[in-house]
mmCIF file of C-alpha atoms in Angstrom:
data_model
loop_
_atom_site.group_PDB
_atom_site.id
_atom_site.type_symbol
_atom_site.label_atom_id
_atom_site.label_comp_id
_atom_site.label_asym_id
_atom_site.label_seq_id
_atom_site.Cartn_x
_atom_site.Cartn_y
_atom_site.Cartn_z
ATOM 1 C CA MET A 29 3.158 -2.253 -33.104
ATOM 2 C CA ASP A 30 -0.233 -0.758 -32.249
ATOM 3 C CA LEU A 31 0.723 1.624 -29.439
ATOM 4 C CA ALA A 32 -2.867 2.016 -28.207
ATOM 5 C CA VAL A 33 -3.304 -1.750 -27.881
ATOM 6 C CA GLU A 34 0.069 -2.175 -26.205
ATOM 7 C CA ALA A 35 -0.641 0.679 -23.791
ATOM 8 C CA ALA A 36 -3.750 -1.061 -22.469
ATOM 9 C CA ALA A 37 -1.640 -4.073 -21.475
ATOM 10 C CA LEU A 38 1.549 -2.285 -20.447
ATOM 11 C CA ARG A 39 0.072 0.347 -18.135
ATOM 12 C CA PRO A 40 -1.101 -2.195 -15.506
ATOM 13 C CA LEU A 41 2.244 -4.006 -15.775
ATOM 14 C CA MET A 42 4.260 -0.846 -15.134
ATOM 15 C CA PHE A 43 1.910 0.276 -12.379
ATOM 16 C CA SER A 44 2.164 -3.089 -10.605
ATOM 17 C CA ILE A 45 5.959 -2.871 -10.516
ATOM 18 C CA ALA A 46 6.118 0.799 -9.506
ATOM 19 C CA TYR A 47 3.463 0.531 -6.805
ATOM 20 C CA ARG A 48 5.097 -2.491 -5.198
ATOM 21 C CA MET A 49 8.466 -0.749 -5.194
ATOM 22 C CA LEU A 50 7.265 2.689 -4.061
ATOM 23 C CA GLY A 51 4.117 1.990 -2.033
ATOM 24 C CA SER A 52 2.604 5.079 -3.649
ATOM 25 C CA VAL A 53 -0.282 5.151 -6.111
ATOM 26 C CA THR A 54 0.554 8.722 -7.134
ATOM 27 C CA ASP A 55 4.235 8.016 -7.779
ATOM 28 C CA ALA A 56 3.381 4.791 -9.595
ATOM 29 C CA GLU A 57 1.037 6.686 -11.917
ATOM 30 C CA ASP A 58 3.850 9.127 -12.672
ATOM 31 C CA ILE A 59 6.125 6.200 -13.519
ATOM 32 C CA VAL A 60 3.513 4.825 -15.891
ATOM 33 C CA GLN A 61 3.203 8.161 -17.697
ATOM 34 C CA ALA A 62 6.972 8.513 -18.006
ATOM 35 C CA GLY A 63 7.276 4.917 -19.213
ATOM 36 C CA MET A 64 4.590 5.346 -21.859
ATOM 37 C CA LEU A 65 6.279 8.540 -23.055
ATOM 38 C CA ARG A 66 9.554 6.662 -23.543
ATOM 39 C CA LEU A 67 7.761 3.910 -25.417
ATOM 40 C CA HIS A 68 6.070 6.490 -27.635
ATOM 41 C CA GLU A 69 9.359 8.258 -28.353
ATOM 42 C CA ARG A 70 11.078 5.000 -29.311
ATOM 43 C CA THR A 71 8.297 3.952 -31.677
ATOM 44 C CA ARG A 72 8.115 7.406 -33.273
ATOM 45 C CA ALA A 73 11.830 7.198 -33.951
ATOM 46 C CA GLY A 74 11.189 3.987 -35.872
ATOM 47 C CA GLU A 75 12.647 1.593 -33.322
ATOM 48 C CA VAL A 76 11.123 -1.886 -33.347
ATOM 49 C CA ILE A 77 10.593 -3.114 -29.795
ATOM 50 C CA GLN A 78 10.537 -6.883 -29.974
ATOM 51 C CA ARG A 79 9.272 -7.441 -26.419
ATOM 52 C CA PRO A 80 7.159 -4.515 -25.208
ATOM 53 C CA ASP A 81 6.519 -6.250 -21.868
ATOM 54 C CA ALA A 82 10.252 -6.588 -21.204
ATOM 55 C CA PHE A 83 10.769 -2.965 -22.216
ATOM 56 C CA ALA A 84 7.960 -1.825 -19.885
ATOM 57 C CA SER A 85 9.271 -3.899 -16.976
ATOM 58 C CA THR A 86 12.772 -2.514 -17.408
ATOM 59 C CA VAL A 87 11.654 1.112 -17.688
ATOM 60 C CA ALA A 88 9.258 0.910 -14.727
ATOM 61 C CA THR A 89 11.882 -0.750 -12.531
ATOM 62 C CA ARG A 90 14.697 1.641 -13.384
ATOM 63 C CA LEU A 91 12.498 4.732 -13.008
ATOM 64 C CA SER A 92 11.300 3.428 -9.634
ATOM 65 C CA ILE A 93 14.895 2.920 -8.522
ATOM 66 C CA ASP A 94 15.649 6.528 -9.504
ATOM 67 C CA VAL A 95 12.655 7.781 -7.519
ATOM 68 C CA LEU A 96 13.714 5.811 -4.445
ATOM 69 C CA ARG A 97 17.235 7.163 -4.595
ATOM 70 C CA SER A 98 16.110 10.779 -5.002
ATOM 71 C CA ALA A 99 13.490 10.479 -2.240
ATOM 72 C CA ARG A 100 15.807 8.804 0.244
ATOM 73 C CA ARG A 101 16.360 11.887 2.404
ATOM 74 C CA THR A 102 12.668 12.808 2.370
ATOM 75 C CA ARG A 103 11.673 9.365 3.618
ATOM 76 C CA GLU A 104 14.312 9.464 6.342
ATOM 77 C CA LEU A 105 12.696 12.665 7.672
ATOM 78 C CA TYR A 106 9.125 11.350 7.435
ATOM 79 C CA VAL A 107 6.988 12.269 10.464
ATOM 80 C CA GLY A 108 5.813 9.192 12.371
ATOM 81 C CA PRO A 109 5.403 5.635 11.037
ATOM 82 C CA TRP A 110 5.346 5.120 7.266
ATOM 83 C CA LEU A 111 2.518 3.163 5.638
ATOM 84 C CA PRO A 112 1.862 2.703 1.906
ATOM 85 C CA GLU A 113 -0.935 4.438 0.060
ATOM 86 C CA PRO A 114 -3.944 2.081 0.178
ATOM 87 C CA LEU A 115 -4.780 0.414 -3.110
ATOM 88 C CA LEU A 116 -8.489 -0.435 -3.176
ATOM 89 C CA ILE A 117 -9.436 -3.614 -4.969
ATOM 90 C CA ASP A 118 -12.523 -2.016 -6.526
ATOM 91 C CA ASP A 119 -10.575 0.866 -8.060
ATOM 92 C CA ASP A 120 -12.229 1.775 -11.372
ATOM 93 C CA ASP A 121 -8.968 2.815 -13.065
ATOM 94 C CA PRO A 122 -7.861 -0.060 -15.362
ATOM 95 C CA ALA A 123 -4.213 0.963 -14.957
ATOM 96 C CA ARG A 124 -4.441 0.247 -11.216
ATOM 97 C CA ARG A 125 -5.794 -3.271 -11.558
ATOM 98 C CA ILE A 126 -2.997 -5.536 -10.466
ATOM 99 C CA GLU A 127 -2.711 -9.080 -9.201
ATOM 100 C CA HIS A 128 -3.212 -9.073 -5.437
ATOM 101 C CA ASP A 129 -0.600 -11.354 -3.949
ATOM 102 C CA GLU A 130 1.598 -11.200 -0.863
ATOM 103 C CA THR A 131 3.899 -8.612 -2.458
ATOM 104 C CA VAL A 132 1.143 -5.974 -2.442
ATOM 105 C CA THR A 133 0.096 -6.367 1.206
ATOM 106 C CA VAL A 134 0.839 -3.622 3.715
ATOM 107 C CA GLY A 135 3.165 -5.906 5.679
ATOM 108 C CA VAL A 136 5.409 -6.706 2.720
ATOM 109 C CA LEU A 137 5.379 -3.125 1.425
ATOM 110 C CA ARG A 138 6.524 -1.913 4.851
ATOM 111 C CA MET A 139 9.276 -4.498 4.823
ATOM 112 C CA LEU A 140 10.380 -3.394 1.355
ATOM 113 C CA GLU A 141 10.564 0.181 2.613
ATOM 114 C CA ARG A 142 13.516 -0.886 4.749
ATOM 115 C CA LEU A 143 15.404 -2.387 1.811
ATOM 116 C CA GLY A 144 17.589 -0.638 -0.726
ATOM 117 C CA PRO A 145 16.258 0.150 -4.236
ATOM 118 C CA ILE A 146 18.008 -2.785 -5.934
ATOM 119 C CA GLU A 147 16.880 -5.223 -3.233
ATOM 120 C CA ARG A 148 13.290 -4.119 -3.673
ATOM 121 C CA ALA A 149 13.509 -4.467 -7.430
ATOM 122 C CA VAL A 150 14.888 -8.013 -7.281
ATOM 123 C CA PHE A 151 12.225 -9.095 -4.781
ATOM 124 C CA VAL A 152 9.337 -7.603 -6.775
ATOM 125 C CA LEU A 153 10.518 -8.837 -10.177
ATOM 126 C CA HIS A 154 11.012 -12.394 -8.944
ATOM 127 C CA GLU A 155 8.192 -12.803 -6.428
ATOM 128 C CA SER A 156 5.500 -10.883 -8.311
ATOM 129 C CA LEU A 157 6.419 -11.142 -11.995
ATOM 130 C CA GLY A 158 8.180 -14.500 -11.773
ATOM 131 C CA LEU A 159 11.231 -13.372 -13.752
ATOM 132 C CA ASP A 160 14.320 -15.561 -13.590
ATOM 133 C CA TYR A 161 17.689 -14.360 -12.346
ATOM 134 C CA ALA A 162 19.062 -13.809 -15.852
ATOM 135 C CA GLU A 163 16.155 -11.514 -16.752
ATOM 136 C CA ILE A 164 16.401 -9.638 -13.455
ATOM 137 C CA SER A 165 20.145 -9.266 -13.946
ATOM 138 C CA GLU A 166 19.579 -7.443 -17.237
ATOM 139 C CA ILE A 167 17.160 -5.013 -15.604
ATOM 140 C CA VAL A 168 19.015 -4.124 -12.398
ATOM 141 C CA GLY A 169 22.589 -4.407 -13.620
ATOM 142 C CA ARG A 170 23.693 -7.093 -11.157
ATOM 143 C CA SER A 171 24.977 -10.590 -11.864
ATOM 144 C CA PRO A 172 22.492 -13.488 -11.684
ATOM 145 C CA SER A 173 24.317 -14.882 -8.632
ATOM 146 C CA ALA A 174 24.149 -11.498 -6.893
ATOM 147 C CA CYS A 175 20.405 -11.312 -7.635
ATOM 148 C CA ARG A 176 19.964 -14.752 -6.107
ATOM 149 C CA GLN A 177 21.715 -13.635 -2.909
ATOM 150 C CA ILE A 178 19.709 -10.409 -2.776
ATOM 151 C CA LEU A 179 16.437 -12.330 -3.070
ATOM 152 C CA HIS A 180 17.489 -14.726 -0.327
ATOM 153 C CA ARG A 181 18.167 -11.819 2.065
ATOM 154 C CA ALA A 182 14.818 -10.230 1.236
ATOM 155 C CA ARG A 183 12.966 -13.495 1.856
ATOM 156 C CA VAL A 184 14.697 -13.877 5.197
ATOM 157 C CA ARG A 185 13.560 -10.349 6.099
ATOM 158 C CA VAL A 186 9.967 -11.161 5.168
ATOM 159 C CA ALA A 187 10.014 -14.227 7.406
ATOM 160 C CA ALA A 188 11.740 -12.404 10.269
ATOM 161 C CA ASP A 189 9.263 -9.533 10.162
ATOM 162 C CA SER A 190 6.324 -11.976 10.400
ATOM 163 C CA VAL A 191 4.491 -10.270 7.563
ATOM 164 C CA ARG A 192 2.834 -13.455 6.333
ATOM 165 C CA PHE A 193 -0.755 -13.280 7.528
ATOM 166 C CA ASP A 194 -3.558 -15.813 7.266
ATOM 167 C CA VAL A 195 -5.534 -15.942 4.028
ATOM 168 C CA ASP A 196 -8.551 -17.915 5.297
ATOM 169 C CA ARG A 197 -11.007 -15.603 3.557
ATOM 170 C CA ALA A 198 -14.166 -16.996 5.168
ATOM 171 C CA ARG A 199 -12.758 -16.626 8.679
ATOM 172 C CA ALA A 200 -11.294 -13.212 7.872
ATOM 173 C CA ALA A 201 -14.626 -11.987 6.503
ATOM 174 C CA HIS A 202 -16.413 -13.142 9.664
ATOM 175 C CA LEU A 203 -13.898 -11.433 11.957
ATOM 176 C CA ALA A 204 -13.976 -8.247 9.890
ATOM 177 C CA GLY A 205 -17.760 -8.170 10.144
ATOM 178 C CA ASP A 206 -17.681 -8.648 13.915
ATOM 179 C CA PHE A 207 -15.022 -5.948 14.244
ATOM 180 C CA LEU A 208 -17.050 -3.455 12.186
ATOM 181 C CA GLN A 209 -20.254 -4.170 14.125
ATOM 182 C CA ALA A 210 -18.523 -3.782 17.485
ATOM 183 C CA LEU A 211 -16.999 -0.465 16.418
ATOM 184 C CA ARG A 212 -20.352 0.876 15.246
ATOM 185 C CA GLU A 213 -22.014 -0.191 18.495
ATOM 186 C CA GLY A 214 -19.232 1.186 20.675
ATOM 187 C CA ASP A 215 -18.705 -2.301 22.140
ATOM 188 C CA VAL A 216 -15.187 -2.401 23.613
ATOM 189 C CA ASP A 217 -15.512 -6.047 24.698
ATOM 190 C CA GLY A 218 -16.711 -6.980 21.219
ATOM 191 C CA VAL A 219 -13.645 -5.365 19.654
ATOM 192 C CA VAL A 220 -11.333 -7.057 22.168
ATOM 193 C CA ARG A 221 -12.781 -10.476 21.277
ATOM 194 C CA VAL A 222 -11.572 -10.280 17.658
ATOM 195 C CA LEU A 223 -8.147 -8.802 18.432
ATOM 196 C CA ALA A 224 -5.009 -10.784 19.213
ATOM 197 C CA HIS A 225 -3.813 -10.181 22.773
ATOM 198 C CA ASP A 226 -0.648 -8.487 21.465
ATOM 199 C CA VAL A 227 -2.305 -6.675 18.551
ATOM 200 C CA VAL A 228 -0.447 -3.614 17.236
ATOM 201 C CA LEU A 229 -2.079 -0.505 15.778
ATOM 202 C CA THR A 230 0.095 1.649 13.486
ATOM 203 C CA ALA A 231 -1.072 5.006 12.138
ATOM 204 C CA ASP A 232 0.377 7.192 9.382
ATOM 205 C CA GLY A 233 -0.573 10.854 9.577
ATOM 206 C CA GLY A 234 2.649 12.109 8.023
ATOM 207 C CA GLY A 235 2.409 15.212 10.197
ATOM 208 C CA LYS A 236 -0.632 16.283 8.156
ATOM 209 C CA ALA A 237 -3.397 14.545 10.108
ATOM 210 C CA PRO A 238 -3.895 13.770 13.815
ATOM 211 C CA ALA A 239 -2.399 10.329 14.428
ATOM 212 C CA ILE A 240 -0.538 8.457 17.138
ATOM 213 C CA GLN A 241 3.201 8.910 16.620
ATOM 214 C CA ARG A 242 4.136 5.445 17.853
ATOM 215 C CA PRO A 243 2.501 2.039 17.390
ATOM 216 C CA MET A 244 0.006 1.116 20.113
ATOM 217 C CA ALA A 245 0.018 -2.452 21.464
ATOM 218 C CA GLY A 246 -2.430 -4.575 23.449
ATOM 219 C CA ASP A 247 -6.015 -5.643 22.762
ATOM 220 C CA VAL A 248 -7.693 -3.626 25.522
ATOM 221 C CA ALA A 249 -5.706 -0.456 24.863
ATOM 222 C CA VAL A 250 -6.312 -0.607 21.106
ATOM 223 C CA ALA A 251 -10.007 -1.457 21.527
ATOM 224 C CA ARG A 252 -10.640 1.423 23.931
ATOM 225 C CA PHE A 253 -8.733 3.813 21.685
ATOM 226 C CA LEU A 254 -10.623 2.863 18.513
ATOM 227 C CA VAL A 255 -14.040 2.787 20.163
ATOM 228 C CA GLY A 256 -13.360 6.172 21.737
ATOM 229 C CA LEU A 257 -12.442 7.629 18.356
ATOM 230 C CA MET A 258 -15.503 6.090 16.716
ATOM 231 C CA ARG A 259 -17.882 7.408 19.374
ATOM 232 C CA ARG A 260 -16.504 10.891 18.862
ATOM 233 C CA GLY A 261 -16.568 10.481 15.107
ATOM 234 C CA MET A 262 -20.170 9.345 14.944
ATOM 235 C CA LYS A 263 -21.216 12.515 16.744
ATOM 236 C CA LEU A 264 -19.516 14.424 13.924
ATOM 237 C CA GLY A 265 -21.196 12.428 11.175
ATOM 238 C CA VAL A 266 -18.364 9.980 10.475
ATOM 239 C CA THR A 267 -19.399 6.708 8.821
ATOM 240 C CA ILE A 268 -17.566 3.440 8.107
ATOM 241 C CA GLU A 269 -17.757 1.156 5.097
ATOM 242 C CA SER A 270 -16.121 -2.199 4.483
ATOM 243 C CA VAL A 271 -13.628 -2.290 1.577
ATOM 244 C CA PHE A 272 -10.652 -4.302 0.378
ATOM 245 C CA ALA A 273 -7.273 -2.586 0.379
ATOM 246 C CA ASN A 274 -4.081 -4.253 -0.819
ATOM 247 C CA GLY A 275 -5.895 -7.564 -0.970
ATOM 248 C CA GLU A 276 -6.942 -7.400 2.685
ATOM 249 C CA HIS A 277 -10.103 -6.453 4.583
ATOM 250 C CA ALA A 278 -10.187 -2.755 5.452
ATOM 251 C CA LEU A 279 -12.499 -0.028 6.714
ATOM 252 C CA ARG A 280 -12.927 3.291 4.942
ATOM 253 C CA PHE A 281 -13.924 6.216 7.171
ATOM 254 C CA ARG A 282 -15.857 9.107 5.628
ATOM 255 C CA GLY A 283 -16.969 12.465 6.968
ATOM 256 C CA ALA A 284 -20.491 13.857 6.855
ATOM 257 C CA ASN A 285 -19.699 15.273 3.395
ATOM 258 C CA ASN A 286 -18.682 11.792 2.174
ATOM 259 C CA ALA A 287 -15.003 12.779 1.999
ATOM 260 C CA THR A 288 -12.500 10.045 2.884
ATOM 261 C CA LEU A 289 -10.788 10.539 6.235
ATOM 262 C CA ALA A 290 -8.854 7.299 6.700
ATOM 263 C CA VAL A 291 -8.431 3.713 5.560
ATOM 264 C CA LEU A 292 -7.835 1.131 8.308
ATOM 265 C CA THR A 293 -6.447 -2.184 7.037
ATOM 266 C CA LEU A 294 -6.924 -5.359 9.102
ATOM 267 C CA HIS A 295 -4.236 -8.057 9.205
ATOM 268 C CA PHE A 296 -5.279 -11.531 10.359
ATOM 269 C CA GLN A 297 -3.180 -14.265 11.917
ATOM 270 C CA ASP A 298 -4.080 -17.377 13.936
ATOM 271 C CA GLY A 299 -7.799 -16.635 13.892
ATOM 272 C CA SER A 300 -7.706 -13.032 15.102
ATOM 273 C CA ILE A 301 -6.736 -9.530 14.035
ATOM 274 C CA ARG A 302 -2.991 -9.459 14.616
ATOM 275 C CA ALA A 303 -2.292 -5.915 13.421
ATOM 276 C CA LEU A 304 -4.053 -2.799 12.125
ATOM 277 C CA SER A 305 -2.655 -0.182 9.762
ATOM 278 C CA ASN A 306 -4.426 3.173 9.708
ATOM 279 C CA GLN A 307 -3.660 5.519 6.809
ATOM 280 C CA LEU A 308 -4.745 9.098 7.614
ATOM 281 C CA ASN A 309 -2.219 11.165 5.660
ATOM 282 C CA PRO A 310 -4.347 13.160 3.190
ATOM 283 C CA ASP A 311 -1.532 13.171 0.633
ATOM 284 C CA LYS A 312 -1.710 9.381 0.557
ATOM 285 C CA LEU A 313 -5.494 9.288 0.165
ATOM 286 C CA ARG A 314 -5.980 11.780 -2.680
ATOM 287 C CA HIS A 315 -6.155 9.061 -5.331
ATOM 288 C CA LEU A 316 -9.397 7.920 -3.618
ATOM 289 C CA GLY A 317 -11.236 11.107 -4.535
ATOM 290 C CA ARG A 318 -12.603 13.723 -2.157
ATOM 291 C CA ILE A 319 -10.497 13.946 1.013
ATOM 292 C CA GLY A 320 -11.580 15.346 4.369
ATOM 293 C CA ASP A 321 -9.618 17.499 6.799
ATOM 294 C CA LEU A 322 -9.411 15.662 10.118
ATOM 295 C CA PHE A 323 -7.910 18.631 11.942
ATOM 296 C CA ALA A 324 -10.830 20.815 10.857
ATOM 297 C CA LEU A 325 -13.372 18.120 11.693
ATOM 298 C CA LEU A 326 -12.049 17.622 15.215
ATOM 299 C CA HIS A 327 -12.037 21.374 15.826
ATOM 300 C CA GLY A 328 -15.620 21.781 14.674
ATOM 301 C CA VAL A 329 -14.897 23.716 11.477
ATOM 302 C CA ASP A 330 -17.776 23.509 9.000
ATOM 303 C CA ASP A 331 -15.676 23.224 5.832
ATOM 304 C CA VAL A 332 -13.804 19.980 6.349
ATOM 305 C CA ASP A 333 -13.270 19.151 2.704
ATOM 306 C CA GLY A 334 -9.571 18.856 2.017
ATOM 307 C CA GLY A 335 -10.223 18.801 -1.700
ATOM 308 C CA ARG A 336 -8.363 16.598 -4.117
#
């Protein structure tokens, strides 16, 4: 087996599993490194791995389960709402290029956060990789019938949490453009027009960036809040660019020094923006490059570069 050739194919596979299970680009990259090390050790010892993809899937899943179990207490004590680290579709790292389906959206990743490690694994392996119950059983150490029941419960949770958003890309692109223009122009009415009446804004600052501690609901309230922030931000040199994060339209906010400050993901349903997820936690943005310090920016400190 040519390890270099296999690595090129296996890294994205392991990353796709780990990211979906953990919602963290950084942790997923660590899983990939650990998985490749195990593969290297096995091949150096002379072991012939008949199915490298099955080996990679098993290692990535089991390592992710271990991470979830060890981080359980930390996540329980997380400050404010939890959102996944945004995965930009134009990421230039080949290992981060994964198929963008429903299982990588913010809504589903938030739902998975409320499931146990084994439940997450079964859902991801079946819904994203298309593995059958016998294959999943071998990986997670549960019977095929138990895996079937686990998947059923997870699917029910997805439906109950209403995390299935519209995928009319033409309509979504139009709404995203109108939303961006209205924000830039400080047009509250323009923002309201593209929001659902009961829209919900969720922000993740993790206690390390200024963010609302509870979700905000209502089109007028959310519009006024966002426009107010943007007006203040523009005076401080903040700019917005349109990007794709987790397969959905998003806005990337940068400071005057081009450092990333936040990524706001837009979720569409029934012809309007049904929800917004704003990631401001600098620890969850570091994989995007240079990160700004929102606290410093808002307090008028010149050096607002949070580094990498």
